[in-house]
Amino acid sequence: MQTILVIITFLLAAGYLLNKFVLAPFLDKQKASVGTLDGGNTKCGKSDCGCH
């Protein structure tokens, strides 16, 4: 029983790290490159941009 809990905890941790460092930057890069001239680095159009 304890081995199963260790395996589940390890898989959850590995999945989190995979999502955080491998999948998330890849998906953010795809989303950010569409629609702005500077590759998604602008904040204009949002309420917290500070330019209004």
mmCIF file with all atom_site columns, N, CA and C in Angstrom:
data_model
loop_
_atom_site.group_PDB
_atom_site.id
_atom_site.type_symbol
_atom_site.label_atom_id
_atom_site.label_alt_id
_atom_site.label_comp_id
_atom_site.label_asym_id
_atom_site.label_entity_id
_atom_site.label_seq_id
_atom_site.pdbx_PDB_ins_code
_atom_site.Cartn_x
_atom_site.Cartn_y
_atom_site.Cartn_z
_atom_site.occupancy
_atom_site.B_iso_or_equiv
_atom_site.pdbx_formal_charge
_atom_site.auth_seq_id
_atom_site.auth_comp_id
_atom_site.auth_asym_id
_atom_site.auth_atom_id
_atom_site.pdbx_PDB_model_num
ATOM 1   N N  . MET A 1 1  ? 0.822  -1.196 0.000   1.00 0.00 ? 1  MET A N  1
ATOM 2   C CA . MET A 1 1  ? 0.000  0.000  0.000   1.00 0.00 ? 1  MET A CA 1
ATOM 3   C C  . MET A 1 1  ? 0.868  1.262  0.000   1.00 0.00 ? 1  MET A C  1
ATOM 4   N N  . GLN A 1 2  ? 1.910  1.258  0.796   1.00 0.00 ? 2  GLN A N  1
ATOM 5   C CA . GLN A 1 2  ? 2.766  2.434  0.871   1.00 0.00 ? 2  GLN A CA 1
ATOM 6   C C  . GLN A 1 2  ? 3.507  2.659  -0.447  1.00 0.00 ? 2  GLN A C  1
ATOM 7   N N  . THR A 1 3  ? 3.871  1.613  -1.137  1.00 0.00 ? 3  THR A N  1
ATOM 8   C CA . THR A 1 3  ? 4.557  1.734  -2.423  1.00 0.00 ? 3  THR A CA 1
ATOM 9   C C  . THR A 1 3  ? 3.654  2.400  -3.453  1.00 0.00 ? 3  THR A C  1
ATOM 10  N N  . ILE A 1 4  ? 2.385  2.072  -3.434  1.00 0.00 ? 4  ILE A N  1
ATOM 11  C CA . ILE A 1 4  ? 1.436  2.671  -4.379  1.00 0.00 ? 4  ILE A CA 1
ATOM 12  C C  . ILE A 1 4  ? 1.329  4.177  -4.135  1.00 0.00 ? 4  ILE A C  1
ATOM 13  N N  . LEU A 1 5  ? 1.285  4.583  -2.870  1.00 0.00 ? 5  LEU A N  1
ATOM 14  C CA . LEU A 1 5  ? 1.214  6.012  -2.555  1.00 0.00 ? 5  LEU A CA 1
ATOM 15  C C  . LEU A 1 5  ? 2.475  6.747  -2.989  1.00 0.00 ? 5  LEU A C  1
ATOM 16  N N  . VAL A 1 6  ? 3.624  6.127  -2.835  1.00 0.00 ? 6  VAL A N  1
ATOM 17  C CA . VAL A 1 6  ? 4.884  6.737  -3.270  1.00 0.00 ? 6  VAL A CA 1
ATOM 18  C C  . VAL A 1 6  ? 4.894  6.893  -4.785  1.00 0.00 ? 6  VAL A C  1
ATOM 19  N N  . ILE A 1 7  ? 4.433  5.880  -5.500  1.00 0.00 ? 7  ILE A N  1
ATOM 20  C CA . ILE A 1 7  ? 4.397  5.932  -6.969  1.00 0.00 ? 7  ILE A CA 1
ATOM 21  C C  . ILE A 1 7  ? 3.434  7.018  -7.439  1.00 0.00 ? 7  ILE A C  1
ATOM 22  N N  . ILE A 1 8  ? 2.261  7.118  -6.814  1.00 0.00 ? 8  ILE A N  1
ATOM 23  C CA . ILE A 1 8  ? 1.291  8.150  -7.192  1.00 0.00 ? 8  ILE A CA 1
ATOM 24  C C  . ILE A 1 8  ? 1.862  9.542  -6.935  1.00 0.00 ? 8  ILE A C  1
ATOM 25  N N  . THR A 1 9  ? 2.511  9.730  -5.791  1.00 0.00 ? 9  THR A N  1
ATOM 26  C CA . THR A 1 9  ? 3.118  11.022 -5.471  1.00 0.00 ? 9  THR A CA 1
ATOM 27  C C  . THR A 1 9  ? 4.215  11.370 -6.471  1.00 0.00 ? 9  THR A C  1
ATOM 28  N N  . PHE A 1 10 ? 5.044  10.405 -6.829  1.00 0.00 ? 10 PHE A N  1
ATOM 29  C CA . PHE A 1 10 ? 6.104  10.642 -7.801  1.00 0.00 ? 10 PHE A CA 1
ATOM 30  C C  . PHE A 1 10 ? 5.531  11.014 -9.169  1.00 0.00 ? 10 PHE A C  1
ATOM 31  N N  . LEU A 1 11 ? 4.487  10.316 -9.605  1.00 0.00 ? 11 LEU A N  1
ATOM 32  C CA . LEU A 1 11 ? 3.896  10.616 -10.908 1.00 0.00 ? 11 LEU A CA 1
ATOM 33  C C  . LEU A 1 11 ? 3.239  11.996 -10.919 1.00 0.00 ? 11 LEU A C  1
ATOM 34  N N  . LEU A 1 12 ? 2.608  12.368 -9.824  1.00 0.00 ? 12 LEU A N  1
ATOM 35  C CA . LEU A 1 12 ? 2.032  13.714 -9.745  1.00 0.00 ? 12 LEU A CA 1
ATOM 36  C C  . LEU A 1 12 ? 3.120  14.787 -9.816  1.00 0.00 ? 12 LEU A C  1
ATOM 37  N N  . ALA A 1 13 ? 4.209  14.578 -9.093  1.00 0.00 ? 13 ALA A N  1
ATOM 38  C CA . ALA A 1 13 ? 5.305  15.546 -9.111  1.00 0.00 ? 13 ALA A CA 1
ATOM 39  C C  . ALA A 1 13 ? 5.950  15.627 -10.494 1.00 0.00 ? 13 ALA A C  1
ATOM 40  N N  . ALA A 1 14 ? 6.164  14.485 -11.119 1.00 0.00 ? 14 ALA A N  1
ATOM 41  C CA . ALA A 1 14 ? 6.766  14.477 -12.461 1.00 0.00 ? 14 ALA A CA 1
ATOM 42  C C  . ALA A 1 14 ? 5.835  15.141 -13.468 1.00 0.00 ? 14 ALA A C  1
ATOM 43  N N  . GLY A 1 15 ? 4.551  14.894 -13.358 1.00 0.00 ? 15 GLY A N  1
ATOM 44  C CA . GLY A 1 15 ? 3.590  15.536 -14.257 1.00 0.00 ? 15 GLY A CA 1
ATOM 45  C C  . GLY A 1 15 ? 3.549  17.034 -14.082 1.00 0.00 ? 15 GLY A C  1
ATOM 46  N N  . TYR A 1 16 ? 3.635  17.501 -12.834 1.00 0.00 ? 16 TYR A N  1
ATOM 47  C CA . TYR A 1 16 ? 3.661  18.932 -12.575 1.00 0.00 ? 16 TYR A CA 1
ATOM 48  C C  . TYR A 1 16 ? 4.898  19.580 -13.192 1.00 0.00 ? 16 TYR A C  1
ATOM 49  N N  . LEU A 1 17 ? 6.060  18.962 -12.978 1.00 0.00 ? 17 LEU A N  1
ATOM 50  C CA . LEU A 1 17 ? 7.298  19.522 -13.528 1.00 0.00 ? 17 LEU A CA 1
ATOM 51  C C  . LEU A 1 17 ? 7.292  19.505 -15.052 1.00 0.00 ? 17 LEU A C  1
ATOM 52  N N  . LEU A 1 18 ? 6.770  18.454 -15.635 1.00 0.00 ? 18 LEU A N  1
ATOM 53  C CA . LEU A 1 18 ? 6.666  18.377 -17.088 1.00 0.00 ? 18 LEU A CA 1
ATOM 54  C C  . LEU A 1 18 ? 5.768  19.486 -17.614 1.00 0.00 ? 18 LEU A C  1
ATOM 55  N N  . ASN A 1 19 ? 4.647  19.687 -16.966 1.00 0.00 ? 19 ASN A N  1
ATOM 56  C CA . ASN A 1 19 ? 3.722  20.736 -17.394 1.00 0.00 ? 19 ASN A CA 1
ATOM 57  C C  . ASN A 1 19 ? 4.333  22.119 -17.210 1.00 0.00 ? 19 ASN A C  1
ATOM 58  N N  . LYS A 1 20 ? 4.985  22.360 -16.092 1.00 0.00 ? 20 LYS A N  1
ATOM 59  C CA . LYS A 1 20 ? 5.517  23.689 -15.790 1.00 0.00 ? 20 LYS A CA 1
ATOM 60  C C  . LYS A 1 20 ? 6.690  24.076 -16.673 1.00 0.00 ? 20 LYS A C  1
ATOM 61  N N  . PHE A 1 21 ? 7.622  23.149 -16.922 1.00 0.00 ? 21 PHE A N  1
ATOM 62  C CA . PHE A 1 21 ? 8.857  23.515 -17.603 1.00 0.00 ? 21 PHE A CA 1
ATOM 63  C C  . PHE A 1 21 ? 8.929  23.084 -19.063 1.00 0.00 ? 21 PHE A C  1
ATOM 64  N N  . VAL A 1 22 ? 8.073  22.187 -19.511 1.00 0.00 ? 22 VAL A N  1
ATOM 65  C CA . VAL A 1 22 ? 8.147  21.715 -20.891 1.00 0.00 ? 22 VAL A CA 1
ATOM 66  C C  . VAL A 1 22 ? 6.921  22.152 -21.678 1.00 0.00 ? 22 VAL A C  1
ATOM 67  N N  . LEU A 1 23 ? 5.746  21.833 -21.193 1.00 0.00 ? 23 LEU A N  1
ATOM 68  C CA . LEU A 1 23 ? 4.534  22.107 -21.957 1.00 0.00 ? 23 LEU A CA 1
ATOM 69  C C  . LEU A 1 23 ? 4.087  23.566 -21.885 1.00 0.00 ? 23 LEU A C  1
ATOM 70  N N  . ALA A 1 24 ? 4.111  24.166 -20.721 1.00 0.00 ? 24 ALA A N  1
ATOM 71  C CA . ALA A 1 24 ? 3.619  25.536 -20.563 1.00 0.00 ? 24 ALA A CA 1
ATOM 72  C C  . ALA A 1 24 ? 4.405  26.550 -21.393 1.00 0.00 ? 24 ALA A C  1
ATOM 73  N N  . PRO A 1 25 ? 5.740  26.560 -21.370 1.00 0.00 ? 25 PRO A N  1
ATOM 74  C CA . PRO A 1 25 ? 6.453  27.523 -22.215 1.00 0.00 ? 25 PRO A CA 1
ATOM 75  C C  . PRO A 1 25 ? 6.199  27.299 -23.706 1.00 0.00 ? 25 PRO A C  1
ATOM 76  N N  . PHE A 1 26 ? 6.063  26.049 -24.107 1.00 0.00 ? 26 PHE A N  1
ATOM 77  C CA . PHE A 1 26 ? 5.792  25.760 -25.506 1.00 0.00 ? 26 PHE A CA 1
ATOM 78  C C  . PHE A 1 26 ? 4.419  26.285 -25.912 1.00 0.00 ? 26 PHE A C  1
ATOM 79  N N  . LEU A 1 27 ? 3.410  26.074 -25.084 1.00 0.00 ? 27 LEU A N  1
ATOM 80  C CA . LEU A 1 27 ? 2.066  26.543 -25.398 1.00 0.00 ? 27 LEU A CA 1
ATOM 81  C C  . LEU A 1 27 ? 1.970  28.055 -25.307 1.00 0.00 ? 27 LEU A C  1
ATOM 82  N N  . ASP A 1 28 ? 2.647  28.677 -24.323 1.00 0.00 ? 28 ASP A N  1
ATOM 83  C CA . ASP A 1 28 ? 2.643  30.133 -24.212 1.00 0.00 ? 28 ASP A CA 1
ATOM 84  C C  . ASP A 1 28 ? 3.324  30.776 -25.412 1.00 0.00 ? 28 ASP A C  1
ATOM 85  N N  . LYS A 1 29 ? 4.353  30.150 -25.912 1.00 0.00 ? 29 LYS A N  1
ATOM 86  C CA . LYS A 1 29 ? 5.063  30.687 -27.076 1.00 0.00 ? 29 LYS A CA 1
ATOM 87  C C  . LYS A 1 29 ? 4.154  30.678 -28.298 1.00 0.00 ? 29 LYS A C  1
ATOM 88  N N  . GLN A 1 30 ? 3.366  29.634 -28.454 1.00 0.00 ? 30 GLN A N  1
ATOM 89  C CA . GLN A 1 30 ? 2.443  29.565 -29.583 1.00 0.00 ? 30 GLN A CA 1
ATOM 90  C C  . GLN A 1 30 ? 1.361  30.624 -29.464 1.00 0.00 ? 30 GLN A C  1
ATOM 91  N N  . LYS A 1 31 ? 0.794  30.820 -28.281 1.00 0.00 ? 31 LYS A N  1
ATOM 92  C CA . LYS A 1 31 ? -0.269 31.796 -28.095 1.00 0.00 ? 31 LYS A CA 1
ATOM 93  C C  . LYS A 1 31 ? 0.244  33.220 -28.225 1.00 0.00 ? 31 LYS A C  1
ATOM 94  N N  . ALA A 1 32 ? 1.426  33.506 -27.687 1.00 0.00 ? 32 ALA A N  1
ATOM 95  C CA . ALA A 1 32 ? 1.933  34.870 -27.635 1.00 0.00 ? 32 ALA A CA 1
ATOM 96  C C  . ALA A 1 32 ? 2.397  35.373 -28.999 1.00 0.00 ? 32 ALA A C  1
ATOM 97  N N  . SER A 1 33 ? 2.755  34.488 -29.896 1.00 0.00 ? 33 SER A N  1
ATOM 98  C CA . SER A 1 33 ? 3.312  34.950 -31.163 1.00 0.00 ? 33 SER A CA 1
ATOM 99  C C  . SER A 1 33 ? 2.238  35.414 -32.143 1.00 0.00 ? 33 SER A C  1
ATOM 100 N N  . VAL A 1 34 ? 0.993  35.253 -31.788 1.00 0.00 ? 34 VAL A N  1
ATOM 101 C CA . VAL A 1 34 ? -0.092 35.629 -32.685 1.00 0.00 ? 34 VAL A CA 1
ATOM 102 C C  . VAL A 1 34 ? -0.731 36.910 -32.190 1.00 0.00 ? 34 VAL A C  1
ATOM 103 N N  . GLY A 1 35 ? -0.878 37.899 -33.066 1.00 0.00 ? 35 GLY A N  1
ATOM 104 C CA . GLY A 1 35 ? -1.686 39.065 -32.762 1.00 0.00 ? 35 GLY A CA 1
ATOM 105 C C  . GLY A 1 35 ? -0.957 40.335 -32.401 1.00 0.00 ? 35 GLY A C  1
ATOM 106 N N  . THR A 1 36 ? 0.295  40.310 -31.995 1.00 0.00 ? 36 THR A N  1
ATOM 107 C CA . THR A 1 36 ? 0.992  41.543 -31.662 1.00 0.00 ? 36 THR A CA 1
ATOM 108 C C  . THR A 1 36 ? 2.291  41.624 -32.453 1.00 0.00 ? 36 THR A C  1
ATOM 109 N N  . LEU A 1 37 ? 2.744  42.827 -32.623 1.00 0.00 ? 37 LEU A N  1
ATOM 110 C CA . LEU A 1 37 ? 3.954  43.037 -33.413 1.00 0.00 ? 37 LEU A CA 1
ATOM 111 C C  . LEU A 1 37 ? 5.218  42.654 -32.655 1.00 0.00 ? 37 LEU A C  1
ATOM 112 N N  . ASP A 1 38 ? 5.171  42.724 -31.333 1.00 0.00 ? 38 ASP A N  1
ATOM 113 C CA . ASP A 1 38 ? 6.364  42.408 -30.557 1.00 0.00 ? 38 ASP A CA 1
ATOM 114 C C  . ASP A 1 38 ? 6.330  41.000 -29.967 1.00 0.00 ? 38 ASP A C  1
ATOM 115 N N  . GLY A 1 39 ? 5.532  40.125 -30.519 1.00 0.00 ? 39 GLY A N  1
ATOM 116 C CA . GLY A 1 39 ? 5.509  38.740 -30.074 1.00 0.00 ? 39 GLY A CA 1
ATOM 117 C C  . GLY A 1 39 ? 4.730  38.502 -28.801 1.00 0.00 ? 39 GLY A C  1
ATOM 118 N N  . GLY A 1 40 ? 3.793  39.372 -28.476 1.00 0.00 ? 40 GLY A N  1
ATOM 119 C CA . GLY A 1 40 ? 2.968  39.183 -27.295 1.00 0.00 ? 40 GLY A CA 1
ATOM 120 C C  . GLY A 1 40 ? 3.534  39.816 -26.047 1.00 0.00 ? 40 GLY A C  1
ATOM 121 N N  . ASN A 1 41 ? 4.550  40.668 -26.166 1.00 0.00 ? 41 ASN A N  1
ATOM 122 C CA . ASN A 1 41 ? 5.154  41.285 -24.986 1.00 0.00 ? 41 ASN A CA 1
ATOM 123 C C  . ASN A 1 41 ? 4.439  42.567 -24.560 1.00 0.00 ? 41 ASN A C  1
ATOM 124 N N  . THR A 1 42 ? 3.487  43.018 -25.298 1.00 0.00 ? 42 THR A N  1
ATOM 125 C CA . THR A 1 42 ? 2.799  44.258 -24.967 1.00 0.00 ? 42 THR A CA 1
ATOM 126 C C  . THR A 1 42 ? 1.666  44.016 -23.990 1.00 0.00 ? 42 THR A C  1
ATOM 127 N N  . LYS A 1 43 ? 1.361  45.022 -23.171 1.00 0.00 ? 43 LYS A N  1
ATOM 128 C CA . LYS A 1 43 ? 0.249  44.925 -22.242 1.00 0.00 ? 43 LYS A CA 1
ATOM 129 C C  . LYS A 1 43 ? -0.919 45.796 -22.688 1.00 0.00 ? 43 LYS A C  1
ATOM 130 N N  . CYS A 1 44 ? -0.781 46.506 -23.782 1.00 0.00 ? 44 CYS A N  1
ATOM 131 C CA . CYS A 1 44 ? -1.859 47.402 -24.205 1.00 0.00 ? 44 CYS A CA 1
ATOM 132 C C  . CYS A 1 44 ? -3.116 46.605 -24.533 1.00 0.00 ? 44 CYS A C  1
ATOM 133 N N  . GLY A 1 45 ? -4.237 47.195 -24.205 1.00 0.00 ? 45 GLY A N  1
ATOM 134 C CA . GLY A 1 45 ? -5.499 46.513 -24.386 1.00 0.00 ? 45 GLY A CA 1
ATOM 135 C C  . GLY A 1 45 ? -5.992 45.872 -23.110 1.00 0.00 ? 45 GLY A C  1
ATOM 136 N N  . LYS A 1 46 ? -5.121 45.771 -22.121 1.00 0.00 ? 46 LYS A N  1
ATOM 137 C CA . LYS A 1 46 ? -5.521 45.251 -20.822 1.00 0.00 ? 46 LYS A CA 1
ATOM 138 C C  . LYS A 1 46 ? -5.726 46.432 -19.876 1.00 0.00 ? 46 LYS A C  1
ATOM 139 N N  . SER A 1 47 ? -6.476 46.213 -18.828 1.00 0.00 ? 47 SER A N  1
ATOM 140 C CA . SER A 1 47 ? -6.783 47.308 -17.920 1.00 0.00 ? 47 SER A CA 1
ATOM 141 C C  . SER A 1 47 ? -5.590 47.737 -17.070 1.00 0.00 ? 47 SER A C  1
ATOM 142 N N  . ASP A 1 48 ? -4.544 46.923 -16.969 1.00 0.00 ? 48 ASP A N  1
ATOM 143 C CA . ASP A 1 48 ? -3.402 47.252 -16.130 1.00 0.00 ? 48 ASP A CA 1
ATOM 144 C C  . ASP A 1 48 ? -2.165 47.654 -16.931 1.00 0.00 ? 48 ASP A C  1
ATOM 145 N N  . CYS A 1 49 ? -2.351 48.163 -18.141 1.00 0.00 ? 49 CYS A N  1
ATOM 146 C CA . CYS A 1 49 ? -1.175 48.446 -18.980 1.00 0.00 ? 49 CYS A CA 1
ATOM 147 C C  . CYS A 1 49 ? -0.436 49.700 -18.550 1.00 0.00 ? 49 CYS A C  1
ATOM 148 N N  . GLY A 1 50 ? -1.091 50.663 -17.891 1.00 0.00 ? 50 GLY A N  1
ATOM 149 C CA . GLY A 1 50 ? -0.422 51.862 -17.408 1.00 0.00 ? 50 GLY A CA 1
ATOM 150 C C  . GLY A 1 50 ? -0.198 52.911 -18.473 1.00 0.00 ? 50 GLY A C  1
ATOM 151 N N  . CYS A 1 51 ? -0.759 52.746 -19.647 1.00 0.00 ? 51 CYS A N  1
ATOM 152 C CA . CYS A 1 51 ? -0.555 53.745 -20.697 1.00 0.00 ? 51 CYS A CA 1
ATOM 153 C C  . CYS A 1 51 ? -1.782 54.619 -20.912 1.00 0.00 ? 51 CYS A C  1
ATOM 154 N N  . HIS A 1 52 ? -2.794 54.469 -20.104 1.00 0.00 ? 52 HIS A N  1
ATOM 155 C CA . HIS A 1 52 ? -4.007 55.289 -20.245 1.00 0.00 ? 52 HIS A CA 1
ATOM 156 C C  . HIS A 1 52 ? -4.167 56.205 -19.052 1.00 0.00 ? 52 HIS A C  1
#
